[in-house]
Each structure stands twice: as C-alpha cells, then as structure tokens.
C-alpha cells in the first residue's frame, strides 16, 4: 500500500446554524480544505462524503453526487461516494478515501463530513439518531442514545467505582478546551457544579454529560505521500488506520463497558503504524457522552480498563496532561454534527501536528490519534497521524 | 493495484416479499455467496453493503454494522461499511470492496446489496425514491423519477425519432429474459401490445416502461486474484472499474439524453481493462425505465447516440443478438431493489462468464459489463469482468 498524507483541512463553525443549508455547509468546508491544500478542481481524483442520515434529516439521499454538484465539480464528472456508519460516517469516509489512494488508483481525494440537524423537517433529531441503534431490539422499545449510554455508565460505576463527579470532569475539561476553539458550538467554560447540577437526562447522565445537536461540516484533502510536498510544507501522514464492528444492540455484547470495536480498530491501527499507545501525543476521541470518553481512553489503552474515571480526575487528559484528549472541545463542547465529526477530528489532529492549533496547541505533538464511534459502539474507526 | 476476482455469488428471490425482513434478506444472500465461495467467517477481511435508503424505508441507518451482526460475524469485529449512491449503491459497494483488495489491505471481502421497499412504514416508496433526485430543484416541485425519465424520453423521441414502440420493445425483451430467470420478480413474457397499452404513468412511459418496487438482496465475494484459484475453478476477474458523477438535477445537464456520468465511468473502465466496447459479450445495464436502457447502450458505446431505439427494434440486444443486454431480465422484469441492483448485476455477469446462466446463457461469453446508475444519472458505476 502507498503512504497517504493530509495536505489540507477545512471546517465550518459548528452550532445551530439556522441561516446555513446543507449545501452551503459542505461547500464552505470543502472550499476551505481545497484552498488550504492549494489544489484546483482538476487535481481531484475522487470525493468521499460521510453523512449519517441526510435522507431523514433533509430528505436528500444521493449526496455523493450532490456534494460534487454543489461544490461546482459536476462538469468534471469526478467519482463521488457517500459512506455511512452512523456517527462514524466521517471516519469511514476518511478511511475509504485513504484506501483509494493507498491502492494506487487515486492521487488526490477530497473528503467531506456533514450533518444538518437543526431547522430540518420531519421527526425529532433524537428519533433520527436512534436509527443508529438496533431498531428491532432497542429503538422500537423506546431506547434512545442517552438511555443506552446511561446503562453503560451505571454499569461502569458499579464495576469500577466510577463517579458522577468523574463524568462531570470530562465535560468540564472539554468545555475548557472548546472555549479556546473559535469553531466550537459552545465556547465557554463550565464549572464542576454546573455540570453536576445540570438537568437530568437519563441517570447518571445530565444535560452536561451529553453532546449537543449540531449543524456543521468538515473537510480534509488527502494525497499520495510521495506527492504531498508539492502542495504543502507540513504534510501529515496517516500511518495507521483501523476499523471494527460489533453487535448493533448493546445488550448482545460480552461486556457493555468495553467497546470491542474500539479495541479491534485500535489494535489494527497500532499494528500498521508500528507503535504503541505510549507514542501518542494527542487524541480526539468520541465523547458523544462523558462516559463514552472514559470508555474510549480505556479501550484505546491510554489507561487500564476501569481506570478512566480516575485518569480524568487526575488530569491525565487535560491540555497540559500526559495525553491530552479532545483538545478541540470534543463532541461535548465543539458540537457533534454526526457525519462531520470523524472528519473534524482529523482536522484537529492535523492542526495539532502542524503546530497550528493556536491556544489549544499541545507542545511538541508529533503523533496523534482520532477515534470515531457509530451508535453505542457497533462501528469504530481509529486513524493515527504523524507529522512528516 | 492488485487484481481482484469474484469467487462467490448469492441472490434472494426478487419480488414483493411480505414474509421476509431486511435482516433475513441480507443474511440469505450473504450466506449463499459465502457458501458458493467456500469460505468461512474467519477468512473475511471486510464487508461492504450498498443500500439506498434503509433509514427511510425501515427506519434503520448503520446497516454496515447490522449486516455483520445479523450474518453472525459480530464476534469477529470485521470492518463493515455501508455505501450509498441512490440506485447505484450496489455498484459503489462493489467498487469500494474492489479497491480495498486492490490496495493490498484485504484479501477477501464480502459485498452485500439490499433494499426492503414493500411492507415498510412511513411515506410511499416513490417519495423515498425521489430523495435520489435534487430535493430543492426537482422533488420539492413535485418531480418524481417517472416524470424525469419521461422528459428524457420525449427529448430522445424529438431529437432522434425514437418511438414508443421501441421503448416497449425494451420491456418485451427484458420480460422474455426474466421469464427464464427463477429469481426474477416477473417470470412471464409480455407482448408488444400489452407493453404499448399499459396504464400511462408519465407520457410516454406506461406502466410497462417502469421497473417495479422490489424487495431483494444480492451478494458477491471478492478475493485477491492471485488467491482466487484456492477457492474456485471458475474465478471471474474484475478487469476494469469506472465511476462518474453529474449534476443531481436533470435540467442542469448539457444534454438530457446523454448521461455523462456513464460516458465518464465507461471510459475509465474500458481504459483500465484495455479493451473496447467490441470486446464485450454480455451486459447488464440500468433499465429503471425503458428509455434508460436505450440511453445506456448509446452512452456505453454499444451503438451510436440516437441509434439505441433502432438497435432494440433490430434485436441487437436480445439473448441471441450481437450484444445481449439484461439477460437477467434487467430492472424491468427481474425487479429493482435499489441498493441490491448493482450487486445483482455482478451476480448475473459472473454466472454468464462461468457458463452457469442456464436457459439465459450467452454462448461463449468471456467478457461482461455491469452498468449501474443512481437517480437520473448523477452517479454511475461501470465494472467489466472477464472469465479467468
């Protein structure tokens, strides 16, 4: 397989963007990434786009073609493919684009991630998000994602003594990071008391344990590594990529506190990158709920199983901690436009490894990891990047 | 890029399958393909699934994971990815799986295509299918696919003198083929009179010019060509794969009678296969409407632009014609479970090239082509296969 590098990144502001349509968002993120990479339309061999549920949110499927069209590339007839894996759609799109270059077929590929979740027709966002769960065995009986992750949290508390305070500390940390990110939905710090006393959603998860409903788009330009220096002085190489699946329904898992899809994807990515978790300098992990970040840092091997809560309490994962996690603010504070999230993680890691993360910059970050989850963990993508 | 071969195929019966769920269909097609290939679960490196709108049809997104799960593979944590490009979703899934092996990452990949369109909740199938058109500029104003293809047909009649009889002859031919296919939704011949006198849907397209609403699933197993002979005596190599995009809205095209996405994808596939259209012995093309088959045989270069109607009249494309088209019965008679169609085309071509197409067998077929369209032509995938 050929080596592949990120040569451009672009992001829209994340938030409740009542004045921006799906088409505007994807075109804005894509244009920024293309401008950042310094390429033109005719350099692009293919497009990949991750979106979870454009069909339900905005009544539009076939958005691979739409993205080529509304980006002004339809006259070039560029292959454009949509990939879906619930909230891991963005990570999957990055991985498919990566493989298409690694295969030798394409030299330059633009990846987009997008979700328009506010100001949309039809049913509620929560109901559409629940289509990422098992319809027959979960959603049909009324389970939504806050409820499913609440079950993971209570079990984690029971097994490992994880506390509601430790969950709240994930939110406090991520809001502190988000306050430094001009693209974040919530650019403000919160206190531990605010997090602990927020409206209960599904015990033990309060409102401040939950990521919000967000509009937004992210884009990255990938290039065959051997050609990357023609476009940028600071290419960032994808040195490992892993993907795993698991049962769609949470109750079918061998252990609901361990996301085996993460364990599997991480093992694949570490092996390909030929490194261990000790080599990771910065990570974006999938904190759709605070408990999800605790599970993620355990399943990725940053800490032992059961010690995630304690690690957060001991500030291992803060901006100046041993292994800074979710420097962007994470899904909690930056926002979670589901199809865009996995691509936005690559944007943040790229900026960190380029030394362009401004007030969020992790000192001497050279290797970064992005971890993207679909549903309650039935899909996981892990990508590891290194400054070239 | 590594060479890739088809080593197994599987198909469910296509039709109104009121007693079979989405999960049953995909598991049935997948099991048949796996059995045909003689592989076991632990041999499988990845799964890809094509589905257009499971989110709207059955309220279930995240079907990559679902497919791994309901096929019994969740314990293996195999990467499983859903790909969507409207009615070209199946073709795209084949192409992504192909690239993942060509890259050297995977050795064996199982592809599934699926749509459950009958006995589903929510809005009508026509309304969900219209999400493959441009929501803002077509569907919102009431355009559905019969209407869009009717515009292509009237323009084609105006420009080239194509007749309603020639359109009807596409249906008569495909029903004659479908009558020989035990998996087809409609296993009966129709007369020219029946086709011409069928209920008008959108002038000039009558009911017999339109493909039906279908439940069904198809699956193929792909393998690195160098290992294919370990599994089968009759591997079929993918020698060319092309993909193209175009504007989502029909009215934005330079010429509504030419699907430029087809022209682009075909050029790519012919070039990679290092052959010309003269070398093709059998083809499955995307006849969602009779006019679509006429455009396809022109855009693929089987005949000159404008001569498609005449070619059908002259029986060039019948089972014993110069270039047999839609030997399976095509979308018209075999049925069109949208996400499954592109995979089912590969099943038919593989059976033809193996010499296993029974009463539909094209004599000495060695090279076959599959042509899969999304919407009114905003996505196209062309794959060319050759008996090894």
Coordinates of N, CA and C in Angstrom, one line a residue, chain A residues 16-17 34 48 60 69 91 109 111 123 171 201 204 210 214 221 224 227 230 263 270 272 287-288 301 343 349 352:
Chain A
X16 N -25.8 25.8 16.0 CA -27.2 25.9 15.4 C -27.2 26.9 14.3
X17 N -27.0 26.4 13.1 CA -26.7 27.4 12.0 C -28.0 27.5 11.2
X34 N -9.7 22.8 0.2 CA -9.1 22.8 -1.1 C -8.1 24.0 -1.2
X48 N -15.2 11.7 -1.3 CA -15.9 10.8 -0.4 C -16.6 11.7 0.6
X60 N -32.9 14.1 1.6 CA -32.0 14.0 0.5 C -31.0 12.9 0.6
X69 N -21.7 18.3 -7.1 CA -22.5 19.2 -7.8 C -22.5 20.6 -7.1
X91 N -15.4 9.2 9.9 CA -14.2 8.4 10.0 C -14.1 7.4 8.9
X109 N -7.6 13.1 -3.1 CA -9.0 12.8 -2.8 C -9.5 13.8 -1.8
X111 N -12.2 14.7 1.1 CA -13.2 14.0 2.0 C -14.1 15.1 2.6
X123 N -39.3 14.2 11.8 CA -39.3 13.8 13.2 C -38.1 14.5 13.9
X171 N -16.7 16.7 31.0 CA -17.4 17.8 30.4 C -16.7 19.1 30.8
X201 N -30.9 13.8 32.3 CA -31.5 13.3 31.0 C -31.8 11.8 31.2
X204 N -27.0 8.1 35.0 CA -26.5 9.3 35.7 C -26.1 10.5 34.8
X210 N -24.0 15.2 27.9 CA -24.4 14.9 26.5 C -23.9 15.9 25.5
X214 N -26.1 19.4 16.4 CA -25.2 20.4 15.8 C -25.3 20.4 14.3
X221 N -8.2 17.2 2.7 CA -7.7 16.7 1.4 C -6.6 15.7 1.6
X224 N -1.4 11.2 -2.1 CA -0.3 10.2 -2.1 C 0.9 10.9 -1.4
X227 N 3.8 12.7 -3.1 CA 3.5 14.0 -3.9 C 3.1 15.1 -2.9
X230 N 4.7 18.6 -2.8 CA 4.5 19.5 -3.9 C 3.4 20.6 -3.5
X263 N -11.4 -1.6 20.6 CA -10.3 -2.5 20.9 C -9.7 -3.0 19.6
X270 N -2.6 0.5 15.5 CA -1.3 0.5 16.2 C -0.4 -0.4 15.5
X272 N -0.4 -1.4 12.3 CA 0.0 -0.8 11.0 C 1.0 0.3 11.2
X287 N -16.5 11.5 22.3 CA -17.2 11.7 23.6 C -18.7 12.2 23.4
X288 N -19.5 11.3 22.7 CA -20.9 11.7 22.5 C -21.6 11.9 23.8
X301 N -6.4 1.9 25.3 CA -5.2 1.5 26.0 C -4.4 2.7 26.7
X343 N -14.5 13.5 10.5 CA -13.6 14.3 9.6 C -13.0 15.5 10.4
X349 N -6.5 17.0 14.7 CA -5.2 16.4 14.8 C -4.2 16.9 13.8
X352 N -3.0 20.2 15.1 CA -2.0 19.9 16.2 C -0.7 19.5 15.7

